[in-house]
PDB file of C-alpha atoms in Angstrom:
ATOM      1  CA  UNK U  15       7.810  -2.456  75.628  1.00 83.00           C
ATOM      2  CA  UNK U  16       4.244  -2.269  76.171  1.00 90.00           C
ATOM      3  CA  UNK U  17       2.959  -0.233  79.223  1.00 92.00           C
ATOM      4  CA  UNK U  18      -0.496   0.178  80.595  1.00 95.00           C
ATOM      5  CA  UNK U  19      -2.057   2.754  82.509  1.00 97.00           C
ATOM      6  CA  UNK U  20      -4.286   3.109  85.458  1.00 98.00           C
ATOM      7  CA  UNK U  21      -6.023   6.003  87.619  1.00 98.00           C
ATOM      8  CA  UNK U  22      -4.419   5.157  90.854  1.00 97.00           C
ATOM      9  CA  UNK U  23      -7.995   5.473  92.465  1.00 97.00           C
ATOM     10  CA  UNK U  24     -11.332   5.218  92.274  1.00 98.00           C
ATOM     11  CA  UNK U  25     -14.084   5.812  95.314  1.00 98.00           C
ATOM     12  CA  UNK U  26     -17.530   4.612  95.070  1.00 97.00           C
ATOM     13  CA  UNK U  27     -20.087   4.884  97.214  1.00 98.00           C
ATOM     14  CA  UNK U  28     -22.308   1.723  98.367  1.00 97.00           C
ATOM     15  CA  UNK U  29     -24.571   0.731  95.646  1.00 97.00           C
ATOM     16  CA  UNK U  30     -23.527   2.474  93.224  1.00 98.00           C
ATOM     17  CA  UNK U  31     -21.072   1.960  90.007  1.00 98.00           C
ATOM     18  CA  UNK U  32     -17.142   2.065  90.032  1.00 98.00           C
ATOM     19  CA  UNK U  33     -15.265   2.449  86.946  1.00 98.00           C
ATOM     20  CA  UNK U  34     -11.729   1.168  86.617  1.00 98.00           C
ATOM     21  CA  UNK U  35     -10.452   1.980  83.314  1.00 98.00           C
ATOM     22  CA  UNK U  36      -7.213   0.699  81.852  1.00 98.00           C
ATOM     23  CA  UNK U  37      -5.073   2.245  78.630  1.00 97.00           C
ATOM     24  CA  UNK U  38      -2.615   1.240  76.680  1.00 94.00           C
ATOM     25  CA  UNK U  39      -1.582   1.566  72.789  1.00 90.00           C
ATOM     26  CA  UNK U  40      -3.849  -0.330  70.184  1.00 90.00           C
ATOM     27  CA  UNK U  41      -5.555  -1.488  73.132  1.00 94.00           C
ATOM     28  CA  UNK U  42      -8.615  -2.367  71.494  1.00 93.00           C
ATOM     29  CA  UNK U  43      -6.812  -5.091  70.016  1.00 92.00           C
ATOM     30  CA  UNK U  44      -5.731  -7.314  72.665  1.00 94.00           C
ATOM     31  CA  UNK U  45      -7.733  -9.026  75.145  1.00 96.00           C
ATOM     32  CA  UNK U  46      -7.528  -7.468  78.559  1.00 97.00           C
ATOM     33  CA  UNK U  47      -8.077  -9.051  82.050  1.00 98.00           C
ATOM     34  CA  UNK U  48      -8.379  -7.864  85.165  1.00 98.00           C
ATOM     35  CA  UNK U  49      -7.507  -9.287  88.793  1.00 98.00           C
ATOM     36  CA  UNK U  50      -9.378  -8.077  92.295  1.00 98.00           C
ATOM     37  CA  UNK U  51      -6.361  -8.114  95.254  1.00 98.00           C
ATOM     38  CA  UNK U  52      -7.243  -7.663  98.662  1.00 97.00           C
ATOM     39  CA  UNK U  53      -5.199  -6.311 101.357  1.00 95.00           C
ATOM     40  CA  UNK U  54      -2.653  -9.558 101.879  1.00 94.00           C
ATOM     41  CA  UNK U  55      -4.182 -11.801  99.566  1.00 97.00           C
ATOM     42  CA  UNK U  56      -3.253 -12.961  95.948  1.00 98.00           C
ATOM     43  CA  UNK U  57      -5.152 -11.675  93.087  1.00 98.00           C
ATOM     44  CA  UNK U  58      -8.365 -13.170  91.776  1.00 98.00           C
ATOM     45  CA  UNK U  59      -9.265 -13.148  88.340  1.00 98.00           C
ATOM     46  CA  UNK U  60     -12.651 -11.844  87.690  1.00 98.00           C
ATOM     47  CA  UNK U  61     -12.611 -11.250  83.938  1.00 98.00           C
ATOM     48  CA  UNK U  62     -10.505 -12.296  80.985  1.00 98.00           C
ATOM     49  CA  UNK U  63     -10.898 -11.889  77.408  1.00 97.00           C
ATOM     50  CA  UNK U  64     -12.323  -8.325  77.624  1.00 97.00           C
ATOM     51  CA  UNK U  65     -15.889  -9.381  79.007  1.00 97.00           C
ATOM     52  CA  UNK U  66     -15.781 -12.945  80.221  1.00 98.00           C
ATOM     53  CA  UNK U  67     -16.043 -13.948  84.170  1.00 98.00           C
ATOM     54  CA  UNK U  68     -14.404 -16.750  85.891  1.00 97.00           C
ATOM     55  CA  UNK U  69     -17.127 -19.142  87.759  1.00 96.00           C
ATOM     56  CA  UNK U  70     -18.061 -17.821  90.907  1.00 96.00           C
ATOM     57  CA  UNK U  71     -17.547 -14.279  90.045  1.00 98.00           C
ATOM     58  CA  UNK U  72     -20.466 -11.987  90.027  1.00 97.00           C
ATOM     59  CA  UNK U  73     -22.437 -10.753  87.564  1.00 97.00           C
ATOM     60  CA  UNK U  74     -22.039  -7.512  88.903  1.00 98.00           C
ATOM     61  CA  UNK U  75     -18.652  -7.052  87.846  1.00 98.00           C
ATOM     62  CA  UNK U  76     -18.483  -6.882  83.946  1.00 98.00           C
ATOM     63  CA  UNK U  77     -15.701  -5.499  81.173  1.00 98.00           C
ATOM     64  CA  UNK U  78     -15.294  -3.991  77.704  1.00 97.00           C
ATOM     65  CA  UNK U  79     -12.671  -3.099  75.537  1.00 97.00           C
ATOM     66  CA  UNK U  80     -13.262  -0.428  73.029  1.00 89.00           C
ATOM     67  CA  UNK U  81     -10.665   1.658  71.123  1.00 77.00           C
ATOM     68  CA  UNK U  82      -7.766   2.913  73.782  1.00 81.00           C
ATOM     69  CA  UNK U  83      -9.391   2.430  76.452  1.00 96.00           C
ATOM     70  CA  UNK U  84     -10.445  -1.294  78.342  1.00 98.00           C
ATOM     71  CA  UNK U  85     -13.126  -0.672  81.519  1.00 98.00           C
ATOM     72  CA  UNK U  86     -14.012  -2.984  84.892  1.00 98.00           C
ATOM     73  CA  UNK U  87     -17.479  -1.731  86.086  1.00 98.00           C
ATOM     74  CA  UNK U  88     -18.468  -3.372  89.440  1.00 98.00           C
ATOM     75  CA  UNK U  89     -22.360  -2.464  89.675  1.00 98.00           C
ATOM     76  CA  UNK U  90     -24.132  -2.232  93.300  1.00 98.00           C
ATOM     77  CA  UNK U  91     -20.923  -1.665  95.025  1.00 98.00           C
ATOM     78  CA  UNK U  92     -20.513  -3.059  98.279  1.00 97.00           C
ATOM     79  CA  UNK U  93     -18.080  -2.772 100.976  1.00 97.00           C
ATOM     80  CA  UNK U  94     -16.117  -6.162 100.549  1.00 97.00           C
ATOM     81  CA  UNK U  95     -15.655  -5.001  96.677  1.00 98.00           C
ATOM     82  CA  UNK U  96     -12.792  -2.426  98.318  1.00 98.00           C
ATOM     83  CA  UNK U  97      -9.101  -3.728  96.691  1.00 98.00           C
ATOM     84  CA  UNK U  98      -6.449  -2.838  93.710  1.00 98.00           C
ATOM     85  CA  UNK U  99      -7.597  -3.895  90.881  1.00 98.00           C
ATOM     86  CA  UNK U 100      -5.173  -4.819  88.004  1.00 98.00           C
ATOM     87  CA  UNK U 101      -5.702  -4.872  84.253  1.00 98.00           C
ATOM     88  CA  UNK U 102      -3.448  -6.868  82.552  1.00 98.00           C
ATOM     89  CA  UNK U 103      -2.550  -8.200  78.534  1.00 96.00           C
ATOM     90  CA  UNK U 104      -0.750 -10.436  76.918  1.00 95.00           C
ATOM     91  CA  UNK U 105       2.106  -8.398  74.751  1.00 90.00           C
ATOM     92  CA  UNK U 106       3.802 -10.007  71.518  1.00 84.00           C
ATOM     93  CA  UNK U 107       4.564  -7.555  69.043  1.00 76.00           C
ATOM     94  CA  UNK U 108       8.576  -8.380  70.057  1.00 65.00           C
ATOM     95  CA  UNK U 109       8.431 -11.023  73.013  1.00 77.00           C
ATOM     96  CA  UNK U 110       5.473 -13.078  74.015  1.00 77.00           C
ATOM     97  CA  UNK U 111       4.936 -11.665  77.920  1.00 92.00           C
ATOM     98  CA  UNK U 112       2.590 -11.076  80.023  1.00 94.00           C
ATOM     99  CA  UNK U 113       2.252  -7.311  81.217  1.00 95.00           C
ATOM    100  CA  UNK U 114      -0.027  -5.818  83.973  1.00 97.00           C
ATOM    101  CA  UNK U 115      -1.012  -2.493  84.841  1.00 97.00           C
ATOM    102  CA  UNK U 116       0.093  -0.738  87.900  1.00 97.00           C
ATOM    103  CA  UNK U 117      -3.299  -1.124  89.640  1.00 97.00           C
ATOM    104  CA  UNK U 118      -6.208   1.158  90.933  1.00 98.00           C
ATOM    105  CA  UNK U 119      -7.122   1.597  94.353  1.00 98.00           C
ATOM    106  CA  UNK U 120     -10.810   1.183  94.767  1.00 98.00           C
ATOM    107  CA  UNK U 121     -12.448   2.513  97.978  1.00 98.00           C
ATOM    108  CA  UNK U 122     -15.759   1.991  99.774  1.00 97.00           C
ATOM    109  CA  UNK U 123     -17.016   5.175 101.418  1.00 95.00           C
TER     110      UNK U 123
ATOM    111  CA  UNK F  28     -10.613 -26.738  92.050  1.00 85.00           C
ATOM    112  CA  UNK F  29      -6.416 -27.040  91.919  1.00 91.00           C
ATOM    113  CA  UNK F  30      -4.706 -25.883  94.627  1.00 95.00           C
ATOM    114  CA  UNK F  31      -1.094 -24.213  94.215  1.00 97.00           C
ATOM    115  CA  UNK F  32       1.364 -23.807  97.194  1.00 97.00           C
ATOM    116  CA  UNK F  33       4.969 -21.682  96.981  1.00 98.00           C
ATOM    117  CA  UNK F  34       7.765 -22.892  99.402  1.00 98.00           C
ATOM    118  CA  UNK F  35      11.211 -21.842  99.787  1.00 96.00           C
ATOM    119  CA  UNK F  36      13.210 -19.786 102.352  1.00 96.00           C
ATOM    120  CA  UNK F  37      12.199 -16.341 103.103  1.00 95.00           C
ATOM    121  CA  UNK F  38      15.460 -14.937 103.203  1.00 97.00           C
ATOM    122  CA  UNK F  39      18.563 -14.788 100.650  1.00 98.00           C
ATOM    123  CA  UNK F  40      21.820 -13.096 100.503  1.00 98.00           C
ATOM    124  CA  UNK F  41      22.817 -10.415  97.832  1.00 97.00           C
ATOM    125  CA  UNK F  42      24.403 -12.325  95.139  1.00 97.00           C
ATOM    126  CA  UNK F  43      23.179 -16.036  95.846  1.00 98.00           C
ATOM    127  CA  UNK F  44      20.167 -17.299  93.872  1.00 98.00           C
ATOM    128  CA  UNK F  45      16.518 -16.970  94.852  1.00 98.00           C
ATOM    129  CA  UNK F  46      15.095 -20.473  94.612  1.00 98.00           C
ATOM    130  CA  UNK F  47      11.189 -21.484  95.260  1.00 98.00           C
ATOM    131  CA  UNK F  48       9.035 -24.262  94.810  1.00 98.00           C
ATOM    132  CA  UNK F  49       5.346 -24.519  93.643  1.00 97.00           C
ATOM    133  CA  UNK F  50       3.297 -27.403  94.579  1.00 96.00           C
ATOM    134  CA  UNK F  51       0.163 -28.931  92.630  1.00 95.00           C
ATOM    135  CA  UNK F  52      -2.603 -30.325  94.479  1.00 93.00           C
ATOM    136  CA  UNK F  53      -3.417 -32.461  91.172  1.00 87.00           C
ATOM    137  CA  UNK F  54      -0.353 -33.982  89.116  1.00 82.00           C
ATOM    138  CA  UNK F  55      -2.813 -34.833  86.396  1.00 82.00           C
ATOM    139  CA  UNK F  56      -3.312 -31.016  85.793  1.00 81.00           C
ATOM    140  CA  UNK F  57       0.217 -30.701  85.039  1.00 81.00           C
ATOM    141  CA  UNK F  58       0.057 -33.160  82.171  1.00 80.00           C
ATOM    142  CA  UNK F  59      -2.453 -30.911  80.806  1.00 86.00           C
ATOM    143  CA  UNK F  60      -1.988 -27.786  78.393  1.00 89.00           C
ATOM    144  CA  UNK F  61      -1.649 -25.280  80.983  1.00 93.00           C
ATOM    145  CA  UNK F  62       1.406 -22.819  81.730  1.00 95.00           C
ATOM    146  CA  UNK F  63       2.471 -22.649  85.010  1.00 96.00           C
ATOM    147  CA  UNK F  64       3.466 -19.406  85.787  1.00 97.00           C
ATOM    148  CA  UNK F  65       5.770 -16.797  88.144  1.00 98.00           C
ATOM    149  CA  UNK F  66       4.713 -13.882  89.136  1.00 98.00           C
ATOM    150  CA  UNK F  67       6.076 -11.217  91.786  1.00 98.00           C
ATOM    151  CA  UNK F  68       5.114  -8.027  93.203  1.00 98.00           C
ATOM    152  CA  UNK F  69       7.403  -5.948  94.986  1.00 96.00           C
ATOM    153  CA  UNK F  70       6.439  -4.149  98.359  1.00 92.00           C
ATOM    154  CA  UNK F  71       3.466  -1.325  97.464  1.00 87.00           C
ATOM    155  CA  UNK F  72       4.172  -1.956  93.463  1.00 90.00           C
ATOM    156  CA  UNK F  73       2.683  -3.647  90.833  1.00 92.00           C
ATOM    157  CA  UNK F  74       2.561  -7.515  89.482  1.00 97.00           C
ATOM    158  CA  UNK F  75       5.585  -8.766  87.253  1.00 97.00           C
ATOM    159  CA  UNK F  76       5.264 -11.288  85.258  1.00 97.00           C
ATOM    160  CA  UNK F  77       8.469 -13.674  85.368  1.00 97.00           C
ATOM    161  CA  UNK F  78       7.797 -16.673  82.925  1.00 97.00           C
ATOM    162  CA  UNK F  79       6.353 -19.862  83.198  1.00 96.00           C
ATOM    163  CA  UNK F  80       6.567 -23.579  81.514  1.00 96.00           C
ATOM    164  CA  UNK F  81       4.171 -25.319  79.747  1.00 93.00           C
ATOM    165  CA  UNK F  82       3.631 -29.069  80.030  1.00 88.00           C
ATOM    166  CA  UNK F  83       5.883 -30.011  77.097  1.00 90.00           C
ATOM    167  CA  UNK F  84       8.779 -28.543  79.848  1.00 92.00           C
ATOM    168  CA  UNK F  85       9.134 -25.454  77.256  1.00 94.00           C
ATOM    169  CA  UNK F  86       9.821 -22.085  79.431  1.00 96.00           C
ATOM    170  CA  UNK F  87       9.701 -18.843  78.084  1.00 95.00           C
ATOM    171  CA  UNK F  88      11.099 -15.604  80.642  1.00 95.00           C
ATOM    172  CA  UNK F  89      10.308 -12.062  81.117  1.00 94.00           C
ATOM    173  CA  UNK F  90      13.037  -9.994  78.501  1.00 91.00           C
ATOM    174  CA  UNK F  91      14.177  -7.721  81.627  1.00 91.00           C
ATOM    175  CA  UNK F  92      15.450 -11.054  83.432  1.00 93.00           C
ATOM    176  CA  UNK F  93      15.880 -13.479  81.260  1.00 92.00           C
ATOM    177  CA  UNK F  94      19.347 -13.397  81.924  1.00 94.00           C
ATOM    178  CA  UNK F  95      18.657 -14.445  85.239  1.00 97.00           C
ATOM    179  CA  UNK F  96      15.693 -16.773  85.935  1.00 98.00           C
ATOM    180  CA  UNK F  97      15.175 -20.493  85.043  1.00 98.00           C
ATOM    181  CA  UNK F  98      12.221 -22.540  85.416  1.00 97.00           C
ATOM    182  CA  UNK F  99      11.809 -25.996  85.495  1.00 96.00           C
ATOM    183  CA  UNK F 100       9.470 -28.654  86.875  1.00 94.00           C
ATOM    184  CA  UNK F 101       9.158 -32.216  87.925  1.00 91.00           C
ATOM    185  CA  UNK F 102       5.345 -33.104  86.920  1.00 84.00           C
ATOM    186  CA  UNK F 103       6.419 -36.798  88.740  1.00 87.00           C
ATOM    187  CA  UNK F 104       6.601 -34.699  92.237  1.00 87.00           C
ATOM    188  CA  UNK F 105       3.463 -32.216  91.025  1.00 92.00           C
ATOM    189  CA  UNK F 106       6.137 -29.140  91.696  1.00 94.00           C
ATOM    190  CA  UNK F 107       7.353 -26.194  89.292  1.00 96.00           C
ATOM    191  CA  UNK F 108      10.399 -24.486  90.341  1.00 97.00           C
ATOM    192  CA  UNK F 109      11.806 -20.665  90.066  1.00 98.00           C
ATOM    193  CA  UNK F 110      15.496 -19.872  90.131  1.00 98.00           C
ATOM    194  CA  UNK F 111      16.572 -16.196  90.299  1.00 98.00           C
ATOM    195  CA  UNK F 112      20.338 -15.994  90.324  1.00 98.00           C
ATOM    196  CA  UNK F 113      22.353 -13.046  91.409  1.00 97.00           C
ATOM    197  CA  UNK F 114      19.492 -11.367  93.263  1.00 98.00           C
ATOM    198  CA  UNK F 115      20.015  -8.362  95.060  1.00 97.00           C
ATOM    199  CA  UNK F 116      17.625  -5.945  96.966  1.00 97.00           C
ATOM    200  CA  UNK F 117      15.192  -5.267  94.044  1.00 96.00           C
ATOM    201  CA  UNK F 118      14.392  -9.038  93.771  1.00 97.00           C
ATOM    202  CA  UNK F 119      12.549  -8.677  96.962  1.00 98.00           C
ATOM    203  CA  UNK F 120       9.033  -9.487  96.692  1.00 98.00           C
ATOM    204  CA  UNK F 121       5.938 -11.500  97.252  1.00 98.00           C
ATOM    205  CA  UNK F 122       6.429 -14.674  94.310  1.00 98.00           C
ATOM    206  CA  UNK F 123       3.164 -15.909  92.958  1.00 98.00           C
ATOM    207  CA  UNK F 124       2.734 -19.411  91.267  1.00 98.00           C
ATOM    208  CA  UNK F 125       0.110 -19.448  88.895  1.00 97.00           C
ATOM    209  CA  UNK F 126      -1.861 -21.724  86.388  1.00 96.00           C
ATOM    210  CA  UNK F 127      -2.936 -20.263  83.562  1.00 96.00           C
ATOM    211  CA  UNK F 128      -6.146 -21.100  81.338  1.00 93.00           C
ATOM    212  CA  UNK F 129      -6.293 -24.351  79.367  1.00 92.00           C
ATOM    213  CA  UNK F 130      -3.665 -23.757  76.048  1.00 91.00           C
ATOM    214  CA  UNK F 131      -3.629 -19.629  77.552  1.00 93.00           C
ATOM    215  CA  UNK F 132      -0.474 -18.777  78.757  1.00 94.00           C
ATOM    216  CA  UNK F 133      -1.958 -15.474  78.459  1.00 96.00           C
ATOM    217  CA  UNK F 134      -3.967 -15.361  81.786  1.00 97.00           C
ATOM    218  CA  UNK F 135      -3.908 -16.629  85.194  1.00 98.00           C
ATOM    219  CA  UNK F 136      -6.851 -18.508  86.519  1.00 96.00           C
ATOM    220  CA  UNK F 137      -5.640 -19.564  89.924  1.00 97.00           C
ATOM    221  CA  UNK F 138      -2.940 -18.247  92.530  1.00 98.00           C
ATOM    222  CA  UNK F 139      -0.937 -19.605  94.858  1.00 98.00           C
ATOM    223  CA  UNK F 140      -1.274 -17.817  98.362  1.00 98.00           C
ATOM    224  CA  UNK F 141       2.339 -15.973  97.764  1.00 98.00           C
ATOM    225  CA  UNK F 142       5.323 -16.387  99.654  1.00 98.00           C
ATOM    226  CA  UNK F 143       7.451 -12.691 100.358  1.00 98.00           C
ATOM    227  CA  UNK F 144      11.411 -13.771  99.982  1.00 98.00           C
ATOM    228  CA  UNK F 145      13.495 -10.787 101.154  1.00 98.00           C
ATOM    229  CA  UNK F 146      17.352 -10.044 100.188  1.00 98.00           C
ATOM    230  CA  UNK F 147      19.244  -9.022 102.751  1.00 96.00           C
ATOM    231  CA  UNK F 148      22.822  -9.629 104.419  1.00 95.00           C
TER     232      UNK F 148
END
C-alpha cells in the first residue's frame, strides 16, 4: 500500500515562510493535495492538483510537486495559519483509494 | 456553497454496527458527478479514508475494511449513509462526510463539521 510521509512539525515565525513537505514513492507522479485542520475543526482544502487553490484560499499558500518530494509553502505567516496540515493522493496502482499523510504540526511563535 | 451535516448516535457497543447519516443542503448536487465521501480520524491520528458513492449509487471501500463498511444513499431525502459493522474500540473516531470535486473522487472540496462516535460497553 502506498504510504506518505510528513515532518511531524514545522515552526515559523510571523511573516515569514513555512515549509510543509510531503514524500512518498513516485511521488512526482500523482497529484497531491493538502488540507489546513484547526484545533476541533474539519479540514479545509487549500490546494489540490499539486498547485491549484480552492476559492477563498490565499494566495499566500501555494504547492509543487517535483520528483519525491510534494511542498505547501504558506508565505507571510501569520498567527491564525497555526494547524496540522495534511498532504494527501489518490493511490491506484492495486485499489483506487484515497490515502493521506499523517500530518505536520505547524506552529506560530 | 453546499452544506454537509453527519448525524447518528455518539455511542455504540463492541460488536453492533456503527451507522451515520450525512445530510445535503442541495439534493440537486447529489444528482451531479460528485463522490460523496467517508472519512475518519481517530483521537490524535491521522485522516482515513473509508469510501464513498458516486451519483450512479456505485460505492467503492477502503481495502483494510471493505469487509466491513457499506454505503448507500437516498438522493430523494438529500442523505448518504455509512454502515460499519462489527466495530470495536479502534472504530472510534471523528466521521467526516465529504463531497468531492466535480467527476474527482480523488479530493475533497467540502467537509461536514464531524461527528466523534465512540465504542464502548
Amino acid at each position: 500500500s502506498y504510504v506518505l510521509t510528513q515532518p511531524p512539525s514545522v515552526s515559523v515565525a510571523p511573516g515569514q515562510t513555512a515549509t510543509i513537505t510531503c514524500g512518498g514513492p513516485n511521488i512526482g507522479s500523482k497529484a497531491v493535495h493538502w488540507y489546513q485542520q484547526k484545533p476541533g475543526q474539519a479540514p479545509v482544502l487549500v490546494v489540490y492538483d499539486d498547485t491549484e487553490r480552492p476559492s477563498g484560499i490565499p494566495e499566500r499558500f501555494s504547492g509543487s510537486n517535483s520528483g519525491k518530494m510534494a511542498t505547501l509553502t504558506i508565505s507571510r505567516v501569520e498567527a491564525g495559519d497555526e494547524a496540522d496540515y495534511s498532504c494527501q493522493v489518490w493511490d491506484i496502482n492495486s485499489e483506487h483509494r484515497g490515502v493521506f499523510g499523517p500530518g505536520t504540526k505547524v506552529t506560530v511563535l | 456553497q453546499v452544506q454537509l451535516q453527519e448525524s447518528g448516535p455518539g455511542l455504540v457497543k463492541p460488536s453492533e454496527t456503527l451507522s451515520l447519516t450525512c445530510t445535503v443542503s442541495d439534493g440537486s448536487v447529489m444528482r451531479a458527478n460528485y463522490h460523496w465521501t467517508w472519512i475518519r480520524q481517530s483521537p490524535g491520528k491521522g485522516l482515513e479514508w473509508l469510501g464513498y458513492i458516486d451519483y450512479s449509487g456505485r460505492a467503492n471501500y477502503s481495502p483494510s475494511l471493505r469487509s466491513r463498511v457499506i454505503i448507500s444513499a437516498d438522493t430523494s431525502k438529500r442523505q448518504f449513509f455509512l454502515e460499519v459493522t462489527s466495530v470495536t474500540a479502534a472504530d472510534t473516531a471523528v466521521y467526516y462526510c465529504a463531497k468531492t470535486g466535480l467527476g474527482r473522487p480523488e479530493y475533497f472540496e467540502q467537509w461536514g463539521q464531524g461527528t466523534l462516535v465512540a465504542v464502548s460497553s
